[in-house]
Every structure is written in structure tokens, then in C-alpha cells.
Coordinates of C-alpha atoms in Angstrom, one line a residue:
Chain O
M9 CA -73.5 -42.1 38.3
T10 CA -72.0 -44.0 35.4
N11 CA -68.5 -45.2 35.8
A12 CA -65.9 -43.5 33.6
V13 CA -64.4 -46.9 32.8
E14 CA -66.0 -50.2 33.3
I15 CA -64.1 -53.4 32.5
R16 CA -65.7 -56.8 32.7
E17 CA -64.1 -60.3 32.3
L18 CA -61.2 -58.9 30.3
H19 CA -58.8 -61.5 28.9
K20 CA -55.8 -60.8 26.8
S21 CA -53.4 -63.3 25.2
F22 CA -50.3 -62.8 23.1
G23 CA -50.1 -66.0 21.2
D24 CA -50.1 -68.8 23.8
L25 CA -49.3 -66.5 26.7
E26 CA -52.3 -65.3 28.6
V27 CA -51.4 -62.0 30.2
L28 CA -54.8 -61.0 31.5
K29 CA -57.0 -63.7 33.0
G30 CA -60.3 -62.1 33.7
I31 CA -60.1 -58.5 35.0
D32 CA -63.1 -56.6 36.4
L33 CA -62.4 -53.0 37.2
D34 CA -64.5 -49.9 37.8
V35 CA -63.1 -46.4 37.6
A36 CA -65.6 -43.8 38.8
Q37 CA -65.7 -40.3 37.3
G38 CA -63.0 -38.1 38.8
E39 CA -61.3 -41.0 40.4
A40 CA -57.5 -41.7 40.3
V41 CA -56.7 -45.4 40.2
V42 CA -53.2 -46.7 40.5
L43 CA -52.3 -50.1 39.1
L44 CA -49.4 -51.8 41.0
G45 CA -47.6 -55.1 40.5
S46 CA -44.3 -56.5 39.5
S47 CA -43.2 -56.6 35.9
G48 CA -45.1 -59.2 33.9
S49 CA -48.1 -58.9 36.1
G50 CA -50.1 -57.5 33.3
K51 CA -50.6 -53.9 34.6
S52 CA -49.4 -52.2 31.5
T53 CA -51.3 -54.5 29.2
L54 CA -54.5 -53.7 31.2
L55 CA -53.9 -50.0 30.8
R56 CA -53.3 -50.4 27.1
C57 CA -56.6 -52.4 26.7
I58 CA -58.5 -49.4 28.0
N59 CA -57.8 -47.3 24.9
F60 CA -57.4 -50.4 22.7
M61 CA -53.7 -49.9 22.0
E62 CA -54.0 -53.6 22.5
E63 CA -57.2 -55.3 21.5
P64 CA -58.6 -57.5 24.3
T65 CA -59.0 -61.2 23.4
S66 CA -62.4 -61.2 25.1
G67 CA -64.3 -59.2 27.6
R68 CA -66.0 -55.8 27.6
V69 CA -64.8 -52.3 28.0
S70 CA -67.1 -49.3 28.5
L71 CA -66.3 -45.6 28.5
N72 CA -68.8 -43.4 30.3
G73 CA -71.6 -45.9 29.6
D74 CA -70.7 -46.5 25.9
L75 CA -69.8 -50.2 25.3
I76 CA -66.8 -50.3 22.9
G77 CA -67.3 -52.5 19.9
T78 CA -70.3 -54.5 18.8
E79 CA -71.1 -58.0 19.8
Q80 CA -71.3 -60.6 17.0
G81 CA -71.7 -64.3 17.5
G82 CA -70.7 -64.1 21.2
R83 CA -67.5 -62.2 20.4
M84 CA -66.7 -58.5 20.4
R85 CA -65.9 -56.9 17.1
Y86 CA -64.0 -53.6 16.7
R87 CA -63.9 -51.3 13.8
E88 CA -60.7 -49.4 13.3
S89 CA -62.6 -46.1 12.8
D90 CA -64.5 -46.6 16.1
L91 CA -61.3 -47.3 17.9
C92 CA -59.7 -44.1 16.5
Q93 CA -62.7 -42.2 17.7
L94 CA -62.5 -43.8 21.1
R95 CA -58.8 -42.9 21.4
T96 CA -59.7 -39.2 21.0
R97 CA -61.7 -39.5 24.2
I98 CA -58.8 -41.1 26.2
G99 CA -55.5 -39.4 26.7
M100 CA -52.4 -41.5 27.1
V101 CA -48.9 -40.7 28.3
F102 CA -46.0 -43.1 27.8
Q103 CA -42.8 -44.0 29.6
H104 CA -40.6 -42.7 26.8
F105 CA -42.6 -39.5 26.1
N106 CA -42.9 -40.2 22.4
L107 CA -43.0 -36.5 21.5
F108 CA -42.8 -35.8 17.8
P109 CA -39.2 -34.7 17.4
H110 CA -39.8 -33.0 14.0
K111 CA -42.5 -30.7 15.5
T112 CA -42.1 -27.9 18.0
V113 CA -43.7 -28.2 21.5
L114 CA -46.6 -26.1 20.3
E115 CA -47.1 -28.2 17.1
N116 CA -46.9 -31.3 19.2
V117 CA -49.8 -30.1 21.3
M118 CA -51.8 -28.8 18.3
E119 CA -51.3 -31.9 16.0
G120 CA -54.1 -34.1 17.3
Q121 CA -56.5 -31.2 17.7
V122 CA -56.1 -30.1 14.1
I123 CA -55.6 -33.4 12.3
V124 CA -57.9 -35.6 14.3
L125 CA -60.5 -33.3 15.9
G126 CA -60.5 -30.9 12.9
R127 CA -60.2 -27.8 15.1
S128 CA -59.0 -24.6 13.4
K129 CA -55.4 -23.7 13.8
A130 CA -56.3 -20.6 15.8
E131 CA -58.5 -22.6 18.2
A132 CA -55.9 -25.4 18.5
K133 CA -53.2 -22.9 19.3
E134 CA -55.2 -21.2 22.0
K135 CA -56.0 -24.5 23.5
A136 CA -52.5 -25.7 23.3
M137 CA -51.1 -22.6 25.0
A138 CA -53.6 -23.0 27.8
Q139 CA -52.6 -26.7 28.3
L140 CA -48.9 -25.7 28.2
A141 CA -49.6 -23.1 30.8
R142 CA -51.3 -25.7 32.9
V143 CA -48.2 -27.9 33.0
G144 CA -46.0 -24.7 33.4
L145 CA -44.3 -24.8 30.0
E146 CA -45.8 -22.1 27.9
E147 CA -42.5 -20.4 27.4
K148 CA -41.2 -23.6 25.7
A149 CA -43.9 -23.5 23.0
P150 CA -41.5 -22.6 20.1
E151 CA -38.7 -25.1 21.1
Y152 CA -38.1 -28.5 19.6
P153 CA -38.4 -31.4 22.0
A154 CA -34.7 -32.2 21.7
R155 CA -34.0 -29.0 23.7
L156 CA -36.1 -30.1 26.7
S157 CA -35.2 -32.1 29.8
G158 CA -36.9 -35.4 30.4
G159 CA -39.3 -33.9 32.9
Q160 CA -40.3 -31.1 30.6
K161 CA -40.8 -33.6 27.7
Q162 CA -43.1 -35.6 29.9
R163 CA -45.1 -32.5 30.9
V164 CA -45.5 -31.6 27.2
A165 CA -46.7 -35.1 26.5
I166 CA -49.3 -34.6 29.3
A167 CA -50.3 -31.3 27.7
R168 CA -50.6 -33.0 24.3
A169 CA -53.0 -35.6 25.7
L170 CA -55.0 -33.0 27.7
A171 CA -55.5 -30.8 24.7
M172 CA -57.8 -33.4 23.2
D173 CA -60.2 -32.8 26.2
P174 CA -60.1 -36.5 27.2
E175 CA -62.6 -38.1 29.5
V176 CA -59.9 -40.3 31.0
M177 CA -56.1 -40.0 31.2
L178 CA -53.9 -43.1 31.2
F179 CA -50.3 -42.9 32.5
D180 CA -48.0 -45.8 31.6
E181 CA -45.0 -45.7 34.0
V182 CA -44.5 -42.1 33.0
T183 CA -41.7 -41.4 35.6
S184 CA -39.7 -44.6 35.0
A185 CA -37.4 -43.2 32.4
L186 CA -36.7 -39.9 34.2
D187 CA -33.7 -38.9 36.3
P188 CA -34.7 -39.1 40.0
E189 CA -34.6 -35.3 40.4
L190 CA -37.0 -34.8 37.5
V191 CA -39.6 -37.3 38.8
G192 CA -41.1 -34.8 41.3
E193 CA -42.2 -32.2 38.7
V194 CA -44.1 -34.8 36.7
L195 CA -45.7 -36.3 39.8
K196 CA -46.7 -32.8 40.9
T197 CA -48.4 -32.2 37.5
M198 CA -50.3 -35.5 37.8
R199 CA -51.3 -34.7 41.4
Q200 CA -52.6 -31.3 40.3
L201 CA -54.7 -33.1 37.6
A202 CA -56.1 -35.5 40.1
E203 CA -57.1 -32.7 42.4
E204 CA -58.8 -30.9 39.5
G205 CA -61.0 -34.0 39.2
M206 CA -59.5 -35.6 36.1
T207 CA -60.3 -39.3 35.9
M208 CA -57.0 -41.1 35.6
V209 CA -55.5 -44.6 35.6
C210 CA -51.8 -44.8 36.3
V211 CA -49.3 -47.6 36.2
T212 CA -46.5 -46.6 38.4
H213 CA -43.9 -47.8 40.8
E214 CA -44.2 -44.6 42.9
I215 CA -45.8 -46.1 46.0
G216 CA -45.8 -42.7 47.7
F217 CA -47.8 -41.2 44.8
A218 CA -50.2 -44.1 45.0
Y219 CA -50.6 -43.5 48.8
H220 CA -51.1 -39.7 48.6
V221 CA -53.0 -39.2 45.3
A222 CA -54.9 -42.4 44.4
N223 CA -58.5 -43.0 45.4
K224 CA -58.0 -46.6 44.7
V225 CA -55.1 -49.0 44.1
C226 CA -55.3 -52.3 42.4
F227 CA -52.5 -54.9 42.8
L228 CA -52.1 -57.1 39.8
H229 CA -50.5 -60.5 40.1
Q230 CA -50.2 -63.0 37.2
G231 CA -52.9 -61.4 35.2
Q232 CA -55.5 -61.0 37.9
I233 CA -56.4 -58.3 40.4
L234 CA -55.1 -59.7 43.7
E235 CA -56.2 -56.9 46.0
Q236 CA -57.9 -53.6 45.5
G237 CA -59.2 -50.8 47.6
A238 CA -58.3 -47.5 49.3
P239 CA -54.5 -46.9 49.3
Q240 CA -54.5 -46.4 53.1
V241 CA -55.9 -49.9 53.4
V242 CA -54.1 -51.9 50.7
L243 CA -50.7 -50.3 51.2
K244 CA -50.8 -50.3 55.0
T245 CA -52.6 -53.5 55.8
P246 CA -52.3 -55.8 52.8
E247 CA -54.3 -59.0 53.1
T248 CA -52.0 -61.3 51.0
S249 CA -48.4 -62.2 51.5
R250 CA -47.7 -61.4 47.9
V251 CA -48.6 -57.7 48.3
R252 CA -46.7 -57.6 51.6
E253 CA -43.5 -58.9 49.8
F254 CA -44.0 -56.4 47.0
L255 CA -44.3 -53.5 49.4
E256 CA -41.3 -54.6 51.5
G257 CA -39.2 -54.8 48.3
H258 CA -40.1 -51.2 47.6
S259 CA -39.2 -49.9 51.1
L260 CA -36.1 -51.9 51.9
F261 CA -33.9 -48.9 52.3
K262 CA -35.6 -46.0 54.0
L263 CA -34.0 -42.9 55.5
P264 CA -34.1 -43.2 59.3
E265 CA -37.0 -41.1 60.8
Chain U
M30 CA 3.3 -40.1 -25.8
H31 CA -0.2 -39.0 -26.7
E32 CA -0.5 -35.4 -27.9
W33 CA -3.6 -34.0 -26.4
D34 CA -5.7 -31.9 -28.8
F35 CA -9.2 -30.8 -27.6
A36 CA -9.9 -28.5 -30.5
A37 CA -12.1 -31.0 -32.4
T38 CA -14.0 -32.0 -29.3
L39 CA -14.6 -28.5 -28.2
A40 CA -15.7 -27.5 -31.6
D41 CA -18.6 -30.0 -31.4
M42 CA -19.4 -29.2 -27.8
D43 CA -23.1 -28.5 -28.8
L44 CA -23.4 -32.2 -29.6
L45 CA -22.2 -33.2 -26.1
L46 CA -24.4 -30.5 -24.4
L47 CA -27.4 -31.9 -26.3
G48 CA -26.4 -35.3 -25.0
L49 CA -26.1 -33.9 -21.5
W50 CA -29.5 -32.4 -21.7
N51 CA -31.0 -35.7 -22.9
T52 CA -29.3 -37.5 -20.0
I53 CA -30.7 -35.0 -17.5
Q54 CA -34.2 -35.5 -18.9
V55 CA -34.2 -39.2 -18.5
F56 CA -32.6 -38.9 -15.0
V57 CA -35.2 -36.3 -13.8
L58 CA -38.1 -38.2 -15.1
A59 CA -36.9 -41.5 -13.7
L60 CA -36.6 -39.8 -10.3
A61 CA -40.0 -38.1 -10.7
F62 CA -41.7 -41.4 -11.4
G63 CA -39.4 -43.7 -9.5
V64 CA -39.6 -42.0 -6.1
P65 CA -43.5 -42.1 -5.7
L66 CA -43.6 -45.5 -7.2
G67 CA -40.9 -46.6 -4.8
L68 CA -43.0 -45.3 -1.9
G69 CA -46.0 -47.2 -3.2
L70 CA -44.0 -50.4 -3.5
A71 CA -42.6 -50.0 0.0
L72 CA -46.0 -49.4 1.6
G73 CA -47.4 -52.3 -0.4
R74 CA -44.6 -54.5 0.8
M75 CA -45.3 -53.5 4.4
S76 CA -49.0 -53.9 4.0
R77 CA -50.9 -56.4 6.2
T78 CA -52.7 -57.8 3.1
P79 CA -50.5 -60.8 2.3
V80 CA -51.3 -60.8 -1.5
L81 CA -50.4 -57.2 -1.9
S82 CA -47.3 -57.6 0.2
Q83 CA -46.1 -60.6 -1.7
L84 CA -46.8 -59.0 -5.1
C85 CA -44.8 -55.8 -4.2
S86 CA -42.0 -57.9 -2.7
F87 CA -41.8 -59.8 -6.0
V88 CA -41.7 -56.7 -8.1
I89 CA -39.0 -55.2 -5.9
E90 CA -36.8 -58.3 -5.9
F91 CA -37.3 -58.8 -9.6
F92 CA -36.0 -55.4 -10.6
R93 CA -33.2 -55.5 -8.0
T94 CA -31.9 -58.8 -9.2
T95 CA -32.0 -58.4 -13.0
P96 CA -29.4 -56.4 -14.8
P97 CA -30.7 -53.0 -16.0
L98 CA -29.4 -53.6 -19.5
V99 CA -31.6 -56.7 -19.7
Q100 CA -34.6 -54.7 -18.5
L101 CA -33.9 -52.0 -21.0
F102 CA -33.7 -54.4 -23.9
W103 CA -36.8 -56.2 -22.7
F104 CA -38.8 -53.0 -22.5
F105 CA -37.5 -51.7 -25.8
F106 CA -37.7 -54.9 -27.9
A107 CA -40.0 -57.3 -26.2
L108 CA -42.8 -55.0 -25.0
P109 CA -43.7 -53.7 -28.5
I110 CA -44.1 -57.4 -29.6
L111 CA -46.2 -58.5 -26.6
I112 CA -48.5 -55.5 -26.5
S113 CA -48.4 -53.7 -29.7
V114 CA -47.2 -50.3 -28.4
Q115 CA -44.9 -47.9 -30.2
M116 CA -41.7 -47.8 -28.2
T117 CA -39.2 -45.0 -28.7
P118 CA -35.8 -45.2 -27.1
F119 CA -36.8 -42.3 -24.9
V120 CA -39.9 -43.9 -23.5
A121 CA -38.2 -47.3 -23.0
S122 CA -35.4 -45.5 -21.1
V123 CA -37.7 -43.6 -18.8
L124 CA -39.9 -46.6 -18.3
T125 CA -36.9 -48.9 -17.5
F126 CA -35.2 -46.5 -15.1
S127 CA -38.4 -45.4 -13.3
I128 CA -39.3 -48.9 -12.5
Q129 CA -35.7 -50.1 -11.9
S130 CA -34.9 -47.3 -9.5
S131 CA -38.3 -47.5 -7.8
A132 CA -37.4 -51.0 -6.6
F133 CA -34.3 -49.6 -4.9
F134 CA -36.1 -46.5 -3.6
A135 CA -38.8 -48.9 -2.2
E136 CA -36.1 -50.5 0.0
I137 CA -34.8 -47.2 1.1
F138 CA -38.3 -46.1 2.1
R139 CA -38.9 -49.3 3.9
G140 CA -35.6 -49.0 5.8
G141 CA -36.3 -45.4 6.7
I142 CA -39.9 -46.1 7.9
N143 CA -38.8 -49.1 9.9
S144 CA -36.0 -47.1 11.5
I145 CA -38.5 -44.8 13.2
D146 CA -39.2 -45.7 16.8
K147 CA -42.3 -47.7 17.4
G148 CA -43.3 -45.1 20.1
Q149 CA -44.0 -42.6 17.3
W150 CA -46.6 -44.8 15.9
E151 CA -48.0 -45.4 19.3
A152 CA -48.2 -41.7 20.2
A153 CA -50.0 -40.9 16.9
K154 CA -52.4 -43.8 17.5
A155 CA -53.1 -42.7 21.1
I156 CA -54.3 -39.3 19.9
G157 CA -56.7 -41.0 17.5
M158 CA -54.8 -40.8 14.3
T159 CA -55.4 -43.4 11.6
R160 CA -52.5 -45.4 10.3
K161 CA -52.6 -43.3 7.1
A162 CA -52.5 -40.0 9.0
S163 CA -49.7 -41.3 11.3
L164 CA -47.6 -42.3 8.3
R165 CA -48.1 -39.0 6.5
R166 CA -47.8 -36.6 9.4
I167 CA -45.5 -38.3 11.8
I168 CA -43.5 -41.2 10.4
L169 CA -42.6 -40.1 6.8
P170 CA -41.4 -36.6 7.6
Q171 CA -38.9 -38.1 10.1
A172 CA -38.0 -41.1 7.9
V173 CA -37.3 -39.0 4.8
K174 CA -34.7 -37.0 6.7
R175 CA -32.8 -40.2 7.5
M176 CA -33.2 -41.5 4.0
I177 CA -31.5 -38.6 2.2
P178 CA -27.9 -40.0 2.2
A179 CA -29.1 -43.4 0.9
F180 CA -31.4 -41.6 -1.5
A181 CA -28.6 -39.5 -2.9
E182 CA -26.3 -42.5 -3.2
R183 CA -28.9 -44.4 -5.2
S184 CA -29.7 -41.4 -7.4
I185 CA -26.0 -41.0 -8.3
E186 CA -25.9 -44.7 -9.2
L187 CA -29.0 -44.2 -11.3
L188 CA -27.4 -41.3 -13.2
K189 CA -24.4 -43.4 -14.0
T190 CA -26.5 -46.3 -15.1
T191 CA -28.3 -44.2 -17.6
T192 CA -25.2 -44.5 -19.8
L193 CA -26.7 -47.8 -20.8
I194 CA -29.5 -46.1 -22.8
S195 CA -26.9 -45.3 -25.5
T196 CA -27.3 -49.0 -26.5
V197 CA -30.8 -48.4 -27.7
S198 CA -29.7 -45.4 -29.7
Y199 CA -31.1 -42.8 -27.3
A200 CA -28.9 -39.7 -27.8
D201 CA -27.7 -39.3 -24.2
L202 CA -24.3 -38.0 -23.3
M203 CA -22.6 -41.3 -23.7
F204 CA -24.2 -41.9 -27.1
Q205 CA -23.1 -38.5 -28.3
A206 CA -19.6 -39.2 -27.0
N207 CA -19.4 -42.4 -29.0
E208 CA -20.6 -40.5 -32.1
L209 CA -18.2 -37.7 -31.6
A210 CA -15.3 -40.1 -30.9
S211 CA -15.7 -41.9 -34.2
K212 CA -16.2 -38.6 -36.0
T213 CA -13.1 -36.8 -34.7
F214 CA -10.9 -39.9 -34.2
R215 CA -10.1 -38.3 -30.8
P216 CA -11.7 -40.7 -28.3
L217 CA -9.3 -39.9 -25.5
E218 CA -10.2 -36.2 -25.6
V219 CA -13.9 -36.9 -26.1
Y220 CA -14.2 -39.3 -23.2
T221 CA -12.1 -37.1 -20.9
V222 CA -14.4 -34.2 -21.6
V223 CA -17.5 -36.4 -21.0
A224 CA -16.0 -37.7 -17.7
V225 CA -15.6 -34.1 -16.6
M226 CA -19.2 -33.4 -17.6
Y227 CA -20.5 -36.3 -15.6
F228 CA -18.3 -35.3 -12.7
F229 CA -19.8 -31.8 -12.5
L230 CA -23.3 -33.0 -13.0
I231 CA -23.1 -35.4 -10.1
L232 CA -21.1 -33.0 -8.0
V233 CA -23.9 -30.4 -8.4
F234 CA -26.5 -33.0 -7.6
S235 CA -24.8 -34.3 -4.5
Q236 CA -24.2 -30.7 -3.2
I237 CA -27.9 -30.1 -3.5
T238 CA -28.7 -33.2 -1.4
I239 CA -26.2 -32.2 1.2
L240 CA -27.7 -28.7 1.3
L241 CA -31.2 -30.3 1.7
E242 CA -29.9 -32.6 4.5
Y243 CA -28.5 -29.6 6.3
R244 CA -31.7 -27.6 5.9
L245 CA -33.8 -30.4 7.2
A246 CA -31.4 -31.1 10.1
K247 CA -32.1 -27.6 11.3
S248 CA -35.7 -28.3 12.1
G249 CA -35.6 -30.8 14.9
E250 CA -33.8 -34.1 14.4
G251 CA -31.8 -34.8 11.4
T252 CA -28.9 -36.9 10.1
M253 CA -26.5 -33.9 10.4
R254 CA -25.6 -32.0 13.5

């Protein structure tokens, strides 16, 4: 079976700073992959290279067998229109929600469907309501985002991405800006998506989520994948001291059993 | 002590009202051309094409830094000589104040657009929108709300600056006032009435913008709460 996402020899530099130093990553269809690593390890940049929010400096990215861009003189070239088309096939959810504040919840979820995919308003509305129901927020459809809690905003953002019928969903630290008590509802929505077979790549600091939901975790360190594998292996018996230190830092204070 | 006598002034009120109407015409046309032109200049200045960006920056800076009276004289006297066009006081006035105010509106647009969180561009991009669609659907509607106070301020400034067009013999309110003052020998009364007319004109305009701001604030985020 073709991989949903295939990344080969990916490099990304910002000016002189090389953030990604040769990444190879496969995401199988229906798989949930969690990217871990300390800040500055390149995990967010890697995620953003998958839907070309950042253009890789070199390397190849394929989505369900389609190589993105065309090769010219040993370099990949990307046309803006192709990238816009690609992004309709990949959903992305951000740390700060980025809902459109001047549009209602329903309009937020309809916007891309109507403007980008060219769906009729009736079809888009029906689809939007279905996705809002999926994240448990259909009764918030007429509200403006300002009236929602952080957790609700993030679930609307998830519905907005899902309404485009993406082949892959990307989650960029989507619970980091939430009050602790609101983290659960968002993680629950993500878990439900994973169980429904959605292919997803998540950058998160929620080790528990990685352990229980991910099929694969990748630990990034200084722009490279240091360890990857099943969460039960990588998180329980890490091979490198770097990963051990990282995990210890995340579990310094635990409630007694 | 001056003895106030408004009789002569009020008797020729139709002269002043004609002037008021002429002032409003120039003002409305300067806004109608100046606002879209300002948006164009702002987008040009923010463009990633260096030549376009520099050209628009130059136009904006040029018209912000030269006195409007000089611009008016230039359009009225110099342009007909350089390119043999017939220039009426009306055309010169509209031309001058459209371009002059567009330079200021451009900076208001640029400030408004830049004030929108980068995340809004990102969210639009992530659902596959082009930059153009993002700007039109997501960024501008939010930016415009924030721009209204600055926009109103600048428009009021524009309305007051239009008094300069009396110097090229366009029969605006100021020009009519000068005429009437020398006709009636009652300058104090004439200019008092004219001041009151400007006051009410601008008051009405600023109330409209406040109403607009209030209406827009109701839908989602706005500058007023």
C-alpha cells in the first residue's frame, strides 16, 4: 500500500540556520504519528514542510504517491497553484486556533469548502454541520469564535480542517495554548479521529497521548530523527540518553501510585 | 464692540449653499477615487516585486511630503503645459485630492493589514486559499474594521484641506465665502456662518463613521465594544 506521506532527505534552512538536516519519514495510511522533541529540534518545521507552509530547501515530499513539485536541474520547483491545491488535501490545526473572528463558527467551517473547493453553499453547510457534530459543537454553529472557550475554538478549527475531506491531518501543538482543564476535550477529539482511521501527524508535548494513541513516535533532535518506532518501545525503553533525559524531564512530578 | 448683523449673509445663503454643494462634490469624488487607489498603492508597496514596491513607496512618500497647495498648483498650471490637456479647476481639484489622499489612505491600509495576526494568513493558506483570496476574504474585512477611526480622521482632514481649492477659483464653500465677504463687507458674519456649516458637515460625517464602526463591531471583532 502506498504511504500517505513519504519524506526523503528533507533539508530546511532559514538563512544560515539549518533546522532540518536530512529527514526520512513514512506515514502509512490510517497511521497516527507523533513528533516529539525539545523546542528548536525542528519538529514544527518538519510538520509545516508536509503541507508546504514552509518550502523545503531540498528533498522530496509525496502525498499518497504523488510527488510534490517538479524536478528541474537537480532541484525541486514548486508552483504556487500546485501548493494551494496540495493544501486542500492536507488539513492543519494550529496552536493558536486561528479561527476567522469575523465569521461565525458555521462560516468558518464553510469558508474553504465554498471559496477553495467551489462547493455550493447548501452542500458546504450540510458538510460543515456534520463536521461540527463530529466534534460535538453543532449547537455553536451561529456563534462567533469570540464566544467560545479555547477548547471549543480548537475543536471548531479541527472541524474546519476536516470539512475539506483531507487525506492527512497535521496538528501543531494544538493543546499548548489551552487551559489544562480544556486539554482533555481536544485530545479526546483527536483520539476519536485516530480511531476512525484518519491519517495524522501530531507535534505535541502530551506524552500520554503519544503513548495511548500514536502508532509511531519520532523523536527529533537537532534537525534529525534520533529514534522512531512504536510508542511502547520508544517511550518505555529508549535507546539513547537524549530521549531518556527528555522523558524524565516530562515525568519529574508524578502523582504517587 | 462689533455689531453683529447676519441679514446680508443670510440673504445670500444660496451662494454659500452652492459652495457647500461644490465642496461636497470634490470631497466625495476624492474619497471615491482615493480609497481604491490607496488600497492599490498599499498592496503595491507590500508586493514582493521590488520594482513595484519601490515605485508605490515613492508615490506614497512624494504625495505625503509635498504640500497639497503645491500639488494643486502643479496639476492646475503645470500639467496643461506638459501634456496639452484642458484643466478645469474642478478636474484639478478632484485629481489633486484623490491622489493626495490616496497616499495617506495607502498608509492606513498598510497599517491595518499589517495589524492582522500572521495566524490569519496561515489559516487561510492552510485551507488552500491563494494570497489574493486570503486578502479579500479574511484579512481585509478584519483590517477595514480597525482602520475606520484612522480613515475617519484622515477624511476629515481631507475635507478641511479642500478649502485650498478656492485658490484656483473653484467655487467651493471657502471661495463663495470670500466672494460674499467682499460683497457684503461683513466678513465676520460670513466666516462665522461658514465655520458653522463646516462644523455641521464634518459632524454629520463623523457620526456616520461612528455608526459604521458600531455596526461592524456587532459582527465579531471590532474596535468598539
